Amino acid sequence: MERSEGGKVWLVGAGPGDPQLVTLKAKRLMEEAEVVLFDRLLSSEVLGWAAEGAEMIDVGKLPGRHKLSQEEINDLLVEKAREGKRVVRLKGGDPFVFGRGGEEGLALAAAGIPFEVVPGVTSAISVPAGAGIPVTHRGVATAFTVVTGHEEPGKDDELDWEALARVGGTLVVLMGVSRLADNVSALLRGGRSPKTPAALIEKGWSPEERLVVASLGDIVERAKEEDVESPAILVVGDVVGLSERLRPPTIAILRPDNRGDESEKVARKMGFRPVLAPSIAFLELPLPCDLPERIKRADCVVFTSATGAEIALRDPGLADLFKGSVLATIGPRTEEALVERGLSVAVVPESYSSRGLALALAPRFKKVLLLRSARGSPELVEILEVAAVEVDEVHLYDIAPSEDPKLDWLIRRGTPDIYAFTSGSTAKNLMERARELGCEEDLRDKLAGATVAAIGPPTKAELERLGVRVDCVPERFTFEGMLEEIRRRR
Ligand code: SAH
């Protein structure tokens, strides 16, 4: 093939998995690339930066073909560059750290193709960092060694693990899962104390990150118990002990998806690492045709959740009607949802609960319209009716068991420090799903070992009914109030 002008290859590092940890240069090159060769495991967001017409080649798995060999990849890079294309060869982490970037560079140099390396954030340092483990720390470790755990035994340049044991400092082992037991025994044989702290970090910088900490003597067994899988990094050394204080506490948030983004933001702002795993799904119900008349008939319209307010206000006709109504909400978050849309709220009870709301409404109104979930607490209606208030009720949404794979992941493999429950139904459905998966006992053990928080007394009561100990209920029954209370306790 004729060699045309302008072809060039960039060997680009894509970082450890979080798209925010990609360099600006890598992002620009992705946007400008005509051909992208990538490995499996790369985030779809990063791949999505490529232009519409760019040729995307998964060298881990070509359609109808097996994985390309290194030689075939080298040849393909040369071939595409010779077509005059701007070629990005995208690799996890840094291209020159166990990434075979050097080999590709040599092949390009031999073929006379211009190329450049664009370093990436290597998992060797960033994955421990994300788990709260600094690879060096004053007074604890003044050196770190990065090795591969996957060397074939009998290879000429086989690593001397017993010598590594004597180097001291922090040892970081990439590709460390498959030969973990052999490598750990070699370190112990070489004289590294079985009491040395060790950690395995699985899928760092992803929502599925897990950290398993043990002593070097116990890490193999703990890895088996926890079923640690690749990609994972083994860290050996006293710096592992710092993770207890440096890693943000992980919090499982079980509320439905429609509140997911907002909860994630609040949790991050407050220093938690959220793991979203909705245990219930949210189902919007059709609005009844006579709703406008029912709104006009009521002397107070009550919203008991921000979700309900958002649904009702999506209808412009209703949003207008509410301007002429006296509005009440159960708490400040629901009030906010109404105020954001230009409405004013006349009643917010002092205690953000169904009971608090009923007591605030009963003396003031005669005809109350409740716009809420089909699973709303009966207590609200009971107290109002006892006080001779006429109650009309419209169900704006219902809940159903979640089919979210993130929930199954949490039940089977998740090990959050905290479980945050925002309703009795999130608790009930979590336990039900665990039973269906045959993991109920396991989950109970995990809950017993974690901090369990309930947003308010009814949620706490439901958890206790399910046999789950509750550690924490806030004074203010809001999601934020719950996280503040957890933070105070830790
Ligand atoms: N060039 C890459 C390393 C490639 S070797 C870099 O600089 O990061 C692949 C190994 O990297 C995996 O077996 C695993 O040990 C480690 N690794 C990469 N990304 C990881 C992640 N997000 N979490 C845990 N380990 C990771």
Short mmCIF file of C-alpha atoms and ligand atoms in Angstrom, two decimals:
data_model
loop_
_atom_site.label_atom_id
_atom_site.label_comp_id
_atom_site.label_asym_id
_atom_site.label_seq_id
_atom_site.Cartn_x
_atom_site.Cartn_y
_atom_site.Cartn_z
CA MET A 1 0.00 0.00 0.00
CA GLU A 2 1.16 3.54 -0.81
CA ARG A 3 2.23 5.50 2.20
CA SER A 4 0.35 8.79 2.36
CA GLU A 5 1.22 11.86 4.39
CA GLY A 6 -0.11 12.63 7.84
CA GLY A 7 -0.60 9.20 9.37
CA LYS A 8 0.38 9.02 13.00
CA VAL A 9 -0.24 6.86 16.06
CA TRP A 10 -0.76 8.04 19.64
CA LEU A 11 -0.30 5.47 22.39
CA VAL A 12 -2.76 6.85 24.89
CA GLY A 13 -3.39 5.99 28.54
CA ALA A 14 -7.05 5.99 29.59
CA GLY A 15 -6.49 5.92 33.37
CA PRO A 16 -7.90 3.48 35.89
CA GLY A 17 -11.53 3.51 34.78
CA ASP A 18 -13.15 6.76 35.89
CA PRO A 19 -13.56 9.00 32.79
CA GLN A 20 -12.72 12.04 34.96
CA LEU A 21 -9.22 10.62 35.38
CA VAL A 22 -8.33 10.81 31.69
CA THR A 23 -5.89 13.55 30.66
CA LEU A 24 -7.10 16.54 28.64
CA LYS A 25 -4.73 15.56 25.86
CA ALA A 26 -6.16 12.05 25.68
CA LYS A 27 -9.67 13.45 25.45
CA ARG A 28 -8.73 15.82 22.64
CA LEU A 29 -6.96 13.05 20.72
CA MET A 30 -10.00 10.79 21.11
CA GLU A 31 -12.21 13.53 19.67
CA GLU A 32 -9.86 14.01 16.71
CA ALA A 33 -9.07 10.34 16.00
CA GLU A 34 -10.03 8.70 12.73
CA VAL A 35 -9.26 5.22 14.04
CA VAL A 36 -9.34 4.03 17.66
CA LEU A 37 -7.91 0.66 18.72
CA PHE A 38 -8.99 -0.22 22.23
CA ASP A 39 -8.97 -3.09 24.70
CA ARG A 40 -11.91 -4.53 26.55
CA LEU A 41 -12.75 -3.01 29.95
CA LEU A 42 -12.52 0.56 28.72
CA SER A 43 -15.35 2.83 29.84
CA SER A 44 -18.03 3.40 27.24
CA GLU A 45 -18.05 7.10 28.14
CA VAL A 46 -14.42 7.46 27.04
CA LEU A 47 -15.08 5.51 23.83
CA GLY A 48 -18.05 7.81 23.24
CA TRP A 49 -15.72 10.81 22.89
CA ALA A 50 -14.69 9.55 19.46
CA ALA A 51 -16.25 11.36 16.49
CA GLU A 52 -19.28 9.87 14.77
CA GLY A 53 -17.42 8.50 11.75
CA ALA A 54 -14.34 7.20 13.59
CA GLU A 55 -13.47 3.57 13.04
CA MET A 56 -13.63 1.82 16.43
CA ILE A 57 -11.67 -1.42 16.64
CA ASP A 58 -11.96 -3.62 19.73
CA VAL A 59 -8.72 -5.54 19.58
CA GLY A 60 -9.86 -7.68 22.50
CA LYS A 61 -12.72 -9.04 20.46
CA LEU A 62 -13.22 -8.44 16.75
CA PRO A 63 -16.62 -9.53 15.44
CA GLY A 64 -16.41 -13.13 14.30
CA ARG A 65 -12.77 -13.33 15.34
CA HIS A 66 -10.85 -14.13 18.46
CA LYS A 67 -8.67 -11.71 20.40
CA LEU A 68 -5.91 -10.18 18.26
CA SER A 69 -2.34 -11.23 19.05
CA GLN A 70 0.17 -8.51 19.94
CA GLU A 71 1.77 -8.93 16.53
CA GLU A 72 -1.56 -8.48 14.76
CA ILE A 73 -2.20 -5.32 16.77
CA ASN A 74 1.22 -3.94 15.84
CA ASP A 75 0.53 -4.69 12.17
CA LEU A 76 -2.89 -3.07 12.31
CA LEU A 77 -1.43 0.11 13.83
CA VAL A 78 1.14 0.29 11.04
CA GLU A 79 -1.49 -0.43 8.40
CA LYS A 80 -3.93 2.24 9.60
CA ALA A 81 -1.18 4.87 9.93
CA ARG A 82 0.01 4.05 6.40
CA GLU A 83 -3.50 4.85 5.19
CA GLY A 84 -2.74 8.37 6.42
CA LYS A 85 -5.05 8.11 9.44
CA ARG A 86 -4.85 9.69 12.86
CA VAL A 87 -4.77 6.57 15.02
CA VAL A 88 -5.34 6.41 18.77
CA ARG A 89 -4.24 3.26 20.52
CA LEU A 90 -6.13 3.50 23.81
CA LYS A 91 -5.01 1.48 26.82
CA GLY A 92 -6.06 1.18 30.45
CA GLY A 93 -3.96 3.08 33.00
CA ASP A 94 -0.61 4.11 31.56
CA PRO A 95 0.49 2.61 28.21
CA PHE A 96 4.05 1.93 29.43
CA VAL A 97 3.13 0.22 32.72
CA PHE A 98 2.46 -3.44 31.90
CA GLY A 99 0.58 -2.17 28.89
CA ARG A 100 2.82 -3.37 26.06
CA GLY A 101 2.94 0.22 24.83
CA GLY A 102 6.70 -0.08 24.47
CA GLU A 103 6.35 -3.03 22.10
CA GLU A 104 3.88 -1.14 19.94
CA GLY A 105 6.18 1.89 19.93
CA LEU A 106 9.09 -0.29 18.78
CA ALA A 107 7.02 -1.78 15.96
CA LEU A 108 5.99 1.71 14.82
CA ALA A 109 9.58 2.98 15.02
CA ALA A 110 10.76 0.01 12.96
CA ALA A 111 8.11 0.75 10.34
CA GLY A 112 9.05 4.45 10.25
CA ILE A 113 5.64 5.61 11.49
CA PRO A 114 5.55 8.75 13.64
CA PHE A 115 4.07 8.11 17.06
CA GLU A 116 3.75 9.70 20.50
CA VAL A 117 3.02 8.35 23.93
CA VAL A 118 0.40 10.06 26.08
CA PRO A 119 0.88 8.90 29.67
CA GLY A 120 -2.17 7.94 31.70
CA VAL A 121 -2.96 7.71 35.40
CA THR A 122 -1.65 4.28 36.23
CA SER A 123 -3.74 1.92 38.32
CA ALA A 124 -0.58 0.98 40.24
CA ILE A 125 -0.74 4.25 42.20
CA SER A 126 -4.28 5.51 41.64
CA VAL A 127 -6.21 2.38 42.59
CA PRO A 128 -4.56 2.15 46.03
CA ALA A 129 -5.06 5.95 46.37
CA GLY A 130 -8.76 5.62 45.64
CA ALA A 131 -8.99 3.03 48.40
CA GLY A 132 -7.28 5.36 50.87
CA ILE A 133 -3.82 3.81 50.57
CA PRO A 134 -0.93 6.18 49.79
CA VAL A 135 1.92 4.13 48.32
CA THR A 136 4.41 6.24 50.31
CA HIS A 137 3.81 7.92 53.64
CA ARG A 138 6.25 9.78 55.86
CA GLY A 139 7.48 7.50 58.60
CA VAL A 140 5.68 4.48 57.16
CA ALA A 141 7.02 3.77 53.67
CA THR A 142 9.74 5.61 51.76
CA ALA A 143 9.69 3.41 48.67
CA PHE A 144 7.27 1.43 46.60
CA THR A 145 7.83 -1.38 44.15
CA VAL A 146 5.41 -2.22 41.36
CA VAL A 147 5.48 -5.75 39.96
CA THR A 148 3.29 -8.07 37.96
CA GLY A 149 1.91 -11.09 39.77
CA HIS A 150 1.35 -12.95 36.58
CA GLU A 151 4.82 -13.99 35.45
CA GLU A 152 4.87 -17.51 34.10
CA PRO A 153 6.92 -19.72 36.42
CA GLY A 154 10.14 -20.83 34.76
CA LYS A 155 10.49 -17.72 32.60
CA ASP A 156 14.06 -16.47 32.19
CA ASP A 157 13.48 -13.15 33.88
CA GLU A 158 11.33 -14.66 36.62
CA LEU A 159 10.80 -12.29 39.54
CA ASP A 160 12.68 -13.09 42.71
CA TRP A 161 9.79 -12.82 45.18
CA GLU A 162 11.96 -13.70 48.13
CA ALA A 163 14.25 -10.80 47.26
CA LEU A 164 11.20 -8.54 46.89
CA ALA A 165 10.21 -9.50 50.42
CA ARG A 166 13.50 -8.04 51.66
CA VAL A 167 13.18 -4.72 49.81
CA GLY A 168 10.64 -3.43 52.35
CA GLY A 169 8.47 -0.40 51.63
CA THR A 170 5.20 -0.87 49.81
CA LEU A 171 4.75 -3.65 47.30
CA VAL A 172 2.10 -3.16 44.61
CA VAL A 173 1.19 -6.25 42.60
CA LEU A 174 -0.74 -5.86 39.35
CA MET A 175 -2.48 -8.83 37.75
CA GLY A 176 -2.26 -10.30 41.19
CA VAL A 177 -5.32 -12.52 41.45
CA SER A 178 -4.57 -15.72 39.57
CA ARG A 179 -1.22 -16.44 41.23
CA LEU A 180 -2.01 -14.78 44.57
CA ALA A 181 -1.38 -17.85 46.75
CA ASP A 182 2.04 -18.61 45.17
CA ASN A 183 3.21 -15.02 45.34
CA VAL A 184 2.12 -14.56 48.95
CA SER A 185 3.90 -17.76 50.03
CA ALA A 186 7.06 -16.59 48.29
CA LEU A 187 6.91 -13.27 50.15
CA LEU A 188 6.42 -15.12 53.45
CA ARG A 189 9.31 -17.45 52.62
CA GLY A 190 11.43 -14.40 51.84
CA GLY A 191 10.86 -13.13 55.36
CA ARG A 192 8.00 -10.64 55.05
CA SER A 193 6.09 -10.96 58.32
CA PRO A 194 2.68 -12.66 58.10
CA LYS A 195 1.41 -9.75 60.21
CA THR A 196 2.19 -7.20 57.45
CA PRO A 197 -1.06 -5.48 56.41
CA ALA A 198 -2.24 -6.41 52.93
CA ALA A 199 -5.11 -5.26 50.75
CA LEU A 200 -6.80 -6.33 47.56
CA ILE A 201 -8.63 -3.65 45.63
CA GLU A 202 -11.04 -4.97 43.02
CA LYS A 203 -12.37 -2.76 40.18
CA GLY A 204 -10.90 0.46 41.58
CA TRP A 205 -12.49 3.77 40.56
CA SER A 206 -15.74 2.07 39.59
CA PRO A 207 -19.03 1.90 41.49
CA GLU A 208 -18.18 -1.75 42.07
CA GLU A 209 -14.91 -1.10 43.86
CA ARG A 210 -14.29 -3.49 46.75
CA LEU A 211 -11.51 -3.38 49.30
CA VAL A 212 -10.46 -6.50 51.18
CA VAL A 213 -7.98 -5.90 54.01
CA ALA A 214 -6.21 -8.63 55.96
CA SER A 215 -2.76 -9.55 57.18
CA LEU A 216 -0.37 -11.05 54.61
CA GLY A 217 -0.82 -14.36 56.41
CA ASP A 218 -4.61 -14.28 55.95
CA ILE A 219 -5.07 -12.44 52.66
CA VAL A 220 -5.27 -15.57 50.49
CA GLU A 221 -8.05 -17.03 52.58
CA ARG A 222 -9.91 -13.69 52.77
CA ALA A 223 -9.63 -13.32 48.98
CA LYS A 224 -11.24 -16.74 48.59
CA GLU A 225 -14.02 -15.94 51.05
CA GLU A 226 -14.77 -12.68 49.26
CA ASP A 227 -14.30 -14.24 45.82
CA VAL A 228 -11.98 -11.44 44.64
CA GLU A 229 -11.81 -11.29 40.86
CA SER A 230 -9.61 -9.59 38.28
CA PRO A 231 -8.97 -6.71 37.73
CA ALA A 232 -7.56 -6.29 41.19
CA ILE A 233 -4.40 -4.95 42.79
CA LEU A 234 -2.59 -6.38 45.79
CA VAL A 235 -0.88 -3.92 48.13
CA VAL A 236 1.45 -5.17 50.84
CA GLY A 237 2.87 -2.88 53.51
CA ASP A 238 2.08 -0.80 56.57
CA VAL A 239 0.51 1.96 54.43
CA VAL A 240 -2.53 -0.33 54.06
CA GLY A 241 -3.42 0.55 57.67
CA LEU A 242 -4.07 4.17 56.62
CA SER A 243 -7.09 3.20 54.52
CA GLU A 244 -9.22 3.00 57.62
CA ARG A 245 -8.94 6.77 57.98
CA LEU A 246 -8.27 7.86 54.40
CA ARG A 247 -10.88 5.92 52.48
CA PRO A 248 -14.27 7.62 52.28
CA PRO A 249 -16.93 5.48 53.95
CA THR A 250 -19.04 3.68 51.34
CA ILE A 251 -22.77 4.05 51.67
CA ALA A 252 -25.37 1.87 49.95
CA ILE A 253 -28.35 3.96 48.89
CA LEU A 254 -31.40 1.84 48.25
CA ARG A 255 -34.02 4.41 47.25
CA PRO A 256 -35.50 4.30 43.72
CA ASP A 257 -33.58 5.51 40.70
CA ASN A 258 -35.49 8.76 40.23
CA ARG A 259 -33.80 10.14 43.38
CA GLY A 260 -30.44 8.55 42.54
CA ASP A 261 -28.54 11.52 41.05
CA GLU A 262 -29.60 13.87 43.78
CA SER A 263 -28.69 11.39 46.53
CA GLU A 264 -25.35 10.70 44.94
CA LYS A 265 -24.51 14.41 44.91
CA VAL A 266 -25.53 14.94 48.52
CA ALA A 267 -23.57 11.88 49.66
CA ARG A 268 -20.41 12.92 47.81
CA LYS A 269 -20.63 16.46 49.09
CA MET A 270 -20.72 15.10 52.62
CA GLY A 271 -17.65 12.90 52.11
CA PHE A 272 -19.28 9.52 51.50
CA ARG A 273 -18.73 7.23 48.54
CA PRO A 274 -22.22 6.33 47.34
CA VAL A 275 -23.15 2.94 45.93
CA LEU A 276 -26.53 3.31 44.27
CA ALA A 277 -28.55 0.10 44.41
CA PRO A 278 -32.28 0.80 44.14
CA SER A 279 -34.22 -1.92 45.95
CA ILE A 280 -37.53 -0.62 44.64
CA ALA A 281 -38.54 0.69 41.25
CA PHE A 282 -40.69 3.67 40.79
CA LEU A 283 -43.90 3.52 38.70
CA GLU A 284 -45.73 6.64 37.69
CA LEU A 285 -49.55 6.26 37.69
CA PRO A 286 -51.90 8.06 35.26
CA LEU A 287 -53.47 11.21 36.67
CA PRO A 288 -57.27 10.96 37.15
CA CYS A 289 -59.25 13.14 34.68
CA ASP A 290 -61.24 14.82 37.45
CA LEU A 291 -58.08 15.90 39.31
CA PRO A 292 -58.58 19.65 38.52
CA GLU A 293 -62.05 19.61 40.13
CA ARG A 294 -60.73 17.72 43.14
CA ILE A 295 -57.95 20.28 43.57
CA LYS A 296 -60.46 23.14 43.42
CA ARG A 297 -62.75 21.43 45.91
CA ALA A 298 -60.03 20.99 48.56
CA ASP A 299 -59.11 23.75 50.99
CA CYS A 300 -55.59 22.30 51.32
CA VAL A 301 -53.52 20.24 48.85
CA VAL A 302 -50.88 18.05 50.47
CA PHE A 303 -47.69 16.64 48.97
CA THR A 304 -45.80 14.03 50.95
CA SER A 305 -42.74 13.66 48.69
CA ALA A 306 -40.62 15.62 46.23
CA THR A 307 -41.32 12.82 43.73
CA GLY A 308 -45.08 13.45 43.99
CA ALA A 309 -44.58 17.20 43.58
CA GLU A 310 -42.42 16.70 40.49
CA ILE A 311 -45.02 14.45 38.83
CA ALA A 312 -47.97 16.75 39.49
CA LEU A 313 -46.11 19.87 38.38
CA ARG A 314 -45.07 18.35 35.09
CA ASP A 315 -48.67 18.98 33.98
CA PRO A 316 -48.76 22.73 33.13
CA GLY A 317 -52.53 22.97 33.73
CA LEU A 318 -52.16 21.57 37.25
CA ALA A 319 -49.11 23.70 37.99
CA ASP A 320 -51.27 26.76 37.24
CA LEU A 321 -54.14 25.51 39.40
CA PHE A 322 -51.84 25.01 42.40
CA LYS A 323 -51.12 28.76 42.39
CA GLY A 324 -54.66 29.24 43.71
CA SER A 325 -54.43 26.45 46.32
CA VAL A 326 -53.20 26.37 49.89
CA LEU A 327 -50.30 23.89 49.80
CA ALA A 328 -48.80 21.71 52.53
CA THR A 329 -45.78 19.41 52.48
CA ILE A 330 -44.40 16.79 54.82
CA GLY A 331 -40.92 18.32 54.97
CA PRO A 332 -38.43 20.83 53.54
CA ARG A 333 -37.28 18.76 50.54
CA THR A 334 -40.84 18.50 49.22
CA GLU A 335 -41.37 22.20 49.94
CA GLU A 336 -38.24 22.98 47.93
CA ALA A 337 -39.57 21.04 44.93
CA LEU A 338 -42.68 23.28 44.96
CA VAL A 339 -40.86 26.55 45.67
CA GLU A 340 -38.42 25.84 42.82
CA ARG A 341 -41.42 25.96 40.51
CA GLY A 342 -42.69 29.29 41.84
CA LEU A 343 -45.27 28.03 44.34
CA SER A 344 -45.50 28.96 47.97
CA VAL A 345 -46.15 26.48 50.73
CA ALA A 346 -48.39 27.44 53.65
CA VAL A 347 -47.83 24.44 55.93
CA VAL A 348 -44.67 22.46 56.75
CA PRO A 349 -44.93 20.62 60.09
CA GLU A 350 -42.27 20.94 62.74
CA SER A 351 -41.79 17.18 62.79
CA TYR A 352 -41.31 15.78 59.26
CA SER A 353 -43.55 12.74 59.60
CA SER A 354 -47.05 11.65 58.66
CA ARG A 355 -48.08 12.19 62.25
CA GLY A 356 -46.53 15.65 62.43
CA LEU A 357 -48.24 16.62 59.19
CA ALA A 358 -51.66 15.31 60.27
CA LEU A 359 -51.46 17.26 63.53
CA ALA A 360 -50.51 20.44 61.68
CA LEU A 361 -53.39 20.08 59.21
CA ALA A 362 -56.22 18.88 61.44
CA PRO A 363 -57.05 22.13 63.24
CA ARG A 364 -56.84 24.32 60.14
CA PHE A 365 -58.60 22.56 57.25
CA LYS A 366 -61.88 20.81 56.52
CA LYS A 367 -61.25 19.24 53.09
CA VAL A 368 -57.77 17.95 52.42
CA LEU A 369 -56.51 16.44 49.15
CA LEU A 370 -53.51 14.09 49.48
CA LEU A 371 -51.35 13.71 46.39
CA ARG A 372 -48.99 10.87 47.20
CA SER A 373 -47.68 7.36 46.71
CA ALA A 374 -50.02 4.38 46.63
CA ARG A 375 -48.03 3.09 49.62
CA GLY A 376 -48.47 6.18 51.80
CA SER A 377 -48.81 5.71 55.55
CA PRO A 378 -52.41 5.07 56.71
CA GLU A 379 -51.65 7.07 59.87
CA LEU A 380 -52.01 10.39 58.06
CA VAL A 381 -55.56 9.59 56.91
CA GLU A 382 -56.53 8.06 60.26
CA ILE A 383 -55.54 11.09 62.33
CA LEU A 384 -57.24 13.49 59.90
CA GLU A 385 -60.46 11.49 59.87
CA VAL A 386 -60.56 11.26 63.65
CA ALA A 387 -60.34 15.07 63.62
CA ALA A 388 -63.35 15.14 61.25
CA VAL A 389 -61.32 16.34 58.27
CA GLU A 390 -62.69 15.13 54.93
CA VAL A 391 -59.84 13.35 53.11
CA ASP A 392 -59.56 12.83 49.36
CA GLU A 393 -56.57 10.88 48.10
CA VAL A 394 -54.92 10.54 44.68
CA HIS A 395 -52.10 8.08 44.05
CA LEU A 396 -49.48 9.64 41.80
CA TYR A 397 -47.07 6.73 41.82
CA ASP A 398 -46.52 3.27 43.10
CA ILE A 399 -43.48 1.15 43.74
CA ALA A 400 -42.52 -2.29 42.47
CA PRO A 401 -39.66 -4.66 43.23
CA SER A 402 -36.49 -3.46 41.55
CA GLU A 403 -34.89 -5.43 38.75
CA ASP A 404 -31.74 -3.36 38.85
CA PRO A 405 -28.56 -5.44 38.45
CA LYS A 406 -26.85 -3.02 40.86
CA LEU A 407 -29.08 -4.35 43.63
CA ASP A 408 -28.10 -7.94 42.90
CA TRP A 409 -24.46 -6.90 42.87
CA LEU A 410 -24.87 -5.20 46.25
CA ILE A 411 -26.52 -8.27 47.76
CA ARG A 412 -24.05 -10.77 46.34
CA ARG A 413 -20.76 -8.89 46.39
CA GLY A 414 -21.15 -5.44 47.94
CA THR A 415 -19.49 -4.66 51.25
CA PRO A 416 -20.59 -1.09 52.06
CA ASP A 417 -19.70 0.46 55.42
CA ILE A 418 -23.19 1.92 55.71
CA TYR A 419 -26.69 0.97 54.50
CA ALA A 420 -29.07 3.94 54.19
CA PHE A 421 -32.81 3.20 54.18
CA THR A 422 -35.24 5.90 53.11
CA SER A 423 -38.45 3.90 53.57
CA GLY A 424 -39.79 0.65 54.98
CA SER A 425 -40.37 -0.64 51.47
CA THR A 426 -36.70 -0.21 50.50
CA ALA A 427 -35.83 -2.43 53.48
CA LYS A 428 -38.54 -5.00 52.80
CA ASN A 429 -37.63 -5.36 49.13
CA LEU A 430 -33.92 -5.65 49.87
CA MET A 431 -34.54 -8.61 52.18
CA GLU A 432 -36.99 -10.17 49.72
CA ARG A 433 -34.54 -9.97 46.85
CA ALA A 434 -31.76 -11.43 49.01
CA ARG A 435 -34.04 -14.35 49.83
CA GLU A 436 -34.77 -14.90 46.11
CA LEU A 437 -31.04 -14.91 45.40
CA GLY A 438 -30.42 -17.36 48.25
CA CYS A 439 -28.19 -14.82 50.04
CA GLU A 440 -30.36 -13.81 52.97
CA GLU A 441 -28.06 -15.09 55.71
CA ASP A 442 -25.04 -13.50 54.05
CA LEU A 443 -26.80 -10.18 53.78
CA ARG A 444 -27.88 -10.34 57.42
CA ASP A 445 -24.26 -10.86 58.43
CA LYS A 446 -23.17 -7.90 56.31
CA LEU A 447 -25.90 -5.68 57.79
CA ALA A 448 -24.89 -6.78 61.29
CA GLY A 449 -21.30 -5.73 60.59
CA ALA A 450 -22.18 -2.38 58.99
CA THR A 451 -23.82 0.86 60.15
CA VAL A 452 -27.55 0.76 59.41
CA ALA A 453 -29.37 4.08 59.13
CA ALA A 454 -33.12 4.70 58.84
CA ILE A 455 -34.57 8.03 57.70
CA GLY A 456 -37.28 8.03 60.37
CA PRO A 457 -39.13 5.97 62.98
CA PRO A 458 -41.46 4.03 60.58
CA THR A 459 -38.45 2.92 58.50
CA LYS A 460 -36.64 1.91 61.69
CA ALA A 461 -39.69 -0.06 62.85
CA GLU A 462 -39.86 -1.94 59.54
CA LEU A 463 -36.14 -2.80 59.70
CA GLU A 464 -36.53 -4.08 63.25
CA ARG A 465 -39.55 -6.11 62.21
CA LEU A 466 -37.28 -7.68 59.57
CA GLY A 467 -34.75 -8.48 62.30
CA VAL A 468 -32.21 -5.83 61.31
CA ARG A 469 -30.55 -3.77 64.06
CA VAL A 470 -30.75 -0.01 63.39
CA ASP A 471 -27.84 2.15 64.54
CA CYS A 472 -28.92 5.57 63.52
CA VAL A 473 -32.10 7.65 63.05
CA PRO A 474 -31.74 11.41 62.50
CA GLU A 475 -33.68 14.08 64.34
CA ARG A 476 -34.56 15.70 61.02
CA PHE A 477 -36.23 13.07 58.83
CA THR A 478 -34.53 13.99 55.55
CA PHE A 479 -31.91 12.17 53.50
CA GLU A 480 -29.39 14.87 54.31
CA GLY A 481 -30.33 14.79 57.98
CA MET A 482 -29.70 11.04 57.97
CA LEU A 483 -26.23 11.45 56.44
CA GLU A 484 -25.36 14.19 58.92
CA GLU A 485 -26.35 11.92 61.78
CA ILE A 486 -24.22 9.07 60.36
CA ARG A 487 -21.26 11.41 60.09
CA ARG A 488 -21.69 12.57 63.67
CA ARG A 489 -21.64 8.98 64.87
CA ARG A 490 -18.57 7.78 63.02
N1 SAH B 1 -1.37 -0.23 32.02
C1 SAH B 1 -2.20 -0.48 33.15
C2 SAH B 1 -1.95 -1.85 33.75
C3 SAH B 1 -2.29 -2.99 32.83
S1 SAH B 1 -2.09 -4.55 33.58
C4 SAH B 1 -2.00 0.62 34.19
O1 SAH B 1 -1.07 1.41 34.10
O2 SAH B 1 -2.83 0.70 35.09
C5 SAH B 1 -3.73 -4.90 34.12
C6 SAH B 1 -3.78 -4.94 35.62
O3 SAH B 1 -3.89 -3.63 36.14
C7 SAH B 1 -4.97 -5.66 36.20
O4 SAH B 1 -4.76 -7.05 36.24
C8 SAH B 1 -5.05 -5.08 37.57
O5 SAH B 1 -4.08 -5.65 38.43
C9 SAH B 1 -4.62 -3.66 37.33
N2 SAH B 1 -5.77 -2.75 37.16
C10 SAH B 1 -6.02 -1.94 36.12
N3 SAH B 1 -7.12 -1.20 36.33
C11 SAH B 1 -7.59 -1.56 37.55
C12 SAH B 1 -8.69 -1.16 38.33
N4 SAH B 1 -9.56 -0.23 37.92
N5 SAH B 1 -8.87 -1.74 39.55
C13 SAH B 1 -8.02 -2.67 39.99
N6 SAH B 1 -6.96 -3.09 39.28
C14 SAH B 1 -6.74 -2.54 38.09
#
